[in-house]
Amino acid sequence: MTTTNDTAAQKGITVALDGVSFSYGETSFHFDAEFAAGRITAIMGPSGSGKSTLLNLIAGFETPDTGKVLIGGIDFGNAPPSARPVSMVFQENNLFAHLSVEANVGLGRSPSLRLGDADRAAVVEALARVGLTGKEKRLPRELSGGERQRVALARVLLRDRPVLLLDEPFASLGPALRDDMLDLVAGIHAEREMTVLFVTHQPEDAHRIGQDVAFLDEGAIAAIGPADDFFDRSGPDGFKRYIGDRGGTVAGSQHIARKRT
Amino acid sequence: MQSTLRPDSRITAGVVALASIAVLIGGAFIGLIVEGAHDLSGAAAAFDGYLLRVARFTLWQALLSTLLSVAPAILVARALSRHPAFPGRRLILQLFTVPLALPAIVAALGILALYGRAGYFAGVFARLGGGEWPGIYGLSGILVAHVFFNLPLATRLFLEALGTIPADQWRLASQLGMGARPAFRLIEWPVLRAAMPGIAGLVFMLCITSFTIVLTLGGGPAATTLEVAIYQALRFDFDPARAVVLTLLQIALTFVVVIVLTRLGANTVGDANLPVAPRRYLSAGRMESVLNAGLIALALLFVAGPMVAIVLSGLGADLGRLAGEEAVRRATVTSAGLAFLAALLGVTLSLALIAARRALAMRRRPGGAMSLLEHATDTGAGFVLVVPPIVLGAGWFLALRGVTDVFAIAPIMVVAVNAVMAMPFAIRAIRPAYDAASERHERLCLALGISGWTRLRLIDWPSLRRPLATGFAFAMALSLGDLGVIALFGSDSVQTLPYLLLARMGSYRTADAAGLALLLGLVCLMLVVAADWLGREGRS
């Protein structure tokens, strides 16, 4: 059930929700979808449509009332979060405030922080990959918001799980910084080819790195398909209503997308 | 839904903690019921005029104490709030937290040293009254002591309430040119009135369950409360039937009071927080300033007086000889050991309840109803307030007296009861920090698979050690100064400092008692100051 850490890189695997239903107070959700292996899917939709719930179900923070959560073909619906082949980056609180950058990343290798020399080297390497060389000993409060999310991504590298879930981790960053972070994610994806699901409210983000888009509405997946289909005039009606007249500007700003790594 | 059944060690710990509390309280009740059933006619006979007199006096002194504490507290709190720049304001407020730390027996001694028959003021009072000053034993002594404890407490709570008035209201009032009177009527009074039932209720509750003050300052059957009568029935008259009836009456009384208090939304645990002075836009006139300064000075003298008396009479004692005395040394070691264990147990039980409550709350879907277990972990410790230490002690005393030597189990009883008594305070210190840390760390720990001992060591301990230390220091101060259970179970072989103090008072070795009081008071004060300091550092 658990993923192994000794393989060099975990290639992405499919994530599928098979008749998953879940209720949350008055609201109920129903998900039926398959996310292709090794692709980046942008999860979009109005507030309360179930984007975070979808990710929480896959990560194991919520348990479905019925249905299966298939990751690589295996039902993980009742497995605890740490036993799933999944890493997740939240909008905030990705780091333990009292632990150094190094320790926070090292937790990705050993939850009890028993690290050997090889593990330490891997931590240094991962931090270098996200551009934080030399900040190993810092505490999270000594870092900027963007740097903190980079630490979280370094830990994702170290955990090396085939599925990466991003729950608006860059929402509170400025536009330029957000683009940098998205490019970092795209770069990591290019190396590891994991399956990435990322929640975002910004069509630009979806357009920048999303290969597919899943559009959620009223607790269900209303549409799913290649990103390009969504952003041209033939996109689903609900999606067009959701992004409003920004569709045009996104299409007009395609030159940004071409900067993709 | 299977994951909701996943075992969680935190919930197990909470269940164990609740079970321990249930055994402590349940055992006492069984002792009482068995004893009562055993001697039904004796229990019925215990319902006599004496019992009614005691019950009436219990309520009467609590009512008077509440009135005398709360009414002046409103005025003093208002005066302090009107003068945020009053010289020494911070110091005064800090001084007002001292009674919270001071063991009741130490305060009683200070009051006697000041207003007693041989007190510092005896001469003055004798000249004023013409004739010999009889001292303030009886109702007057009880009232003075209760006001000494509760006037500062109520003042701080009212001041806190006044601090909740938004600055905008003051800005508006000053723009409209509101004078002191309309400002009081329109702005301050509504807040004070809203806070009053809670504060008055808390004070009433504290006075109704007050044991040490009544024991040391009350006198004879005319000034005895239920708790002291229980103690006397067990220790002196050895009349178990009467003890049972008194205890049941006390439980019924506190139960009713707690129910009423909960209805009124009272906060039944006093807080040690210092209110910060918000900026004020309305300045007081000259006349009002003089009046307020007078009020504050009076309150200050009243509260500081017994403290000064404790220090002066304590220094007058032969401290060197006391320190060399075998009994004093033994009592000090016993007190320190028992208080340490009680605090450790209290904080551990509190942490278990807090963790279980949080774990259960997280399992619950939003909008879902709280389970019985979650309710129990939420308010379980509060039940302790309904069952005063003397009642617990009396129950166990009766249950065990035929089985074992009750005086030999004194250490266990003292540790267990004091631990549970300190829990409401420990929970107040720890729970907010625990819940906030859990809020930040829960998902991350789950995602990374950090659990059990590793989680405690790596994640929880670093963020909780300060609040835990606060709770520990506070719990230790409380149990160090407690003279409840030890009064019942104490003997020559097991003596704590408060017990020794009581014994010295009883044998009229006043100087010794004063010296011991100074020592005990200082230690408790240091612990509470440490608790406050740790709590504050943790918050910033």
Tab-separated table of C-alpha atoms in Angstrom, chain A residues 42 44 90-91 144-147 149-150 153 166-187 198-210 231 242 246 249-250 253 256 259-261:
chain	number	residue	atom	x	y	z
A	42	ALA	CA	-6.539	22.431	-12.941
A	44	MET	CA	-11.806	25.099	-11.055
A	90	PHE	CA	-2.164	23.483	1.488
A	91	GLN	CA	-2.799	27.192	1.201
A	144	SER	CA	8.667	34.968	2.998
A	145	GLY	CA	5.327	33.467	2.028
A	146	GLY	CA	6.701	32.239	-1.287
A	147	GLU	CA	9.758	30.702	0.342
A	149	GLN	CA	5.668	27.215	-0.057
A	150	ARG	CA	8.999	26.356	-1.694
A	153	LEU	CA	7.514	21.718	-2.435
A	166	LEU	CA	-2.197	21.517	-4.573
A	167	ASP	CA	-4.990	23.292	-2.706
A	168	GLU	CA	-4.478	26.902	-3.802
A	169	PRO	CA	-0.989	27.035	-2.311
A	170	PHE	CA	-0.051	30.202	-4.186
A	171	ALA	CA	-3.325	32.094	-3.787
A	172	SER	CA	-1.883	34.597	-1.342
A	173	LEU	CA	1.194	35.422	-3.434
A	174	GLY	CA	1.570	38.328	-5.852
A	175	PRO	CA	1.144	37.688	-9.600
A	176	ALA	CA	4.843	37.513	-10.535
A	177	LEU	CA	5.715	35.284	-7.597
A	178	ARG	CA	2.742	33.077	-8.345
A	179	ASP	CA	3.951	32.598	-11.890
A	180	ASP	CA	7.410	31.653	-10.585
A	181	MET	CA	5.901	29.076	-8.282
A	182	LEU	CA	3.683	27.639	-11.011
A	183	ASP	CA	6.719	27.347	-13.239
A	184	LEU	CA	8.539	25.544	-10.432
A	185	VAL	CA	5.644	23.093	-10.154
A	186	ALA	CA	5.648	22.616	-13.928
A	187	GLY	CA	9.413	22.049	-13.801
A	198	PHE	CA	-4.323	21.815	-8.501
A	199	VAL	CA	-7.164	23.943	-7.280
A	200	THR	CA	-7.147	27.511	-8.500
A	201	HIS	CA	-9.487	30.434	-8.957
A	202	GLN	CA	-7.268	32.069	-11.576
A	203	PRO	CA	-7.899	31.204	-15.229
A	204	GLU	CA	-4.357	32.469	-15.910
A	205	ASP	CA	-2.936	29.800	-13.600
A	206	ALA	CA	-4.970	27.079	-15.230
A	207	HIS	CA	-3.861	28.322	-18.572
A	208	ARG	CA	-0.246	28.644	-17.580
A	209	ILE	CA	0.441	25.076	-16.463
A	210	GLY	CA	-2.860	23.168	-16.708
A	231	PHE	CA	-10.531	28.438	-22.933
A	242	TYR	CA	-17.876	31.228	-13.950
A	246	ARG	CA	-12.111	37.099	-18.674
A	249	THR	CA	-8.250	38.171	-21.847
A	250	VAL	CA	-6.942	34.732	-21.057
A	253	SER	CA	-2.605	36.465	-22.896
A	256	ILE	CA	2.388	34.052	-21.136
A	259	LYS	CA	6.786	30.794	-21.577
A	260	ARG	CA	6.001	27.463	-20.029
A	261	THR	CA	8.977	25.341	-19.077
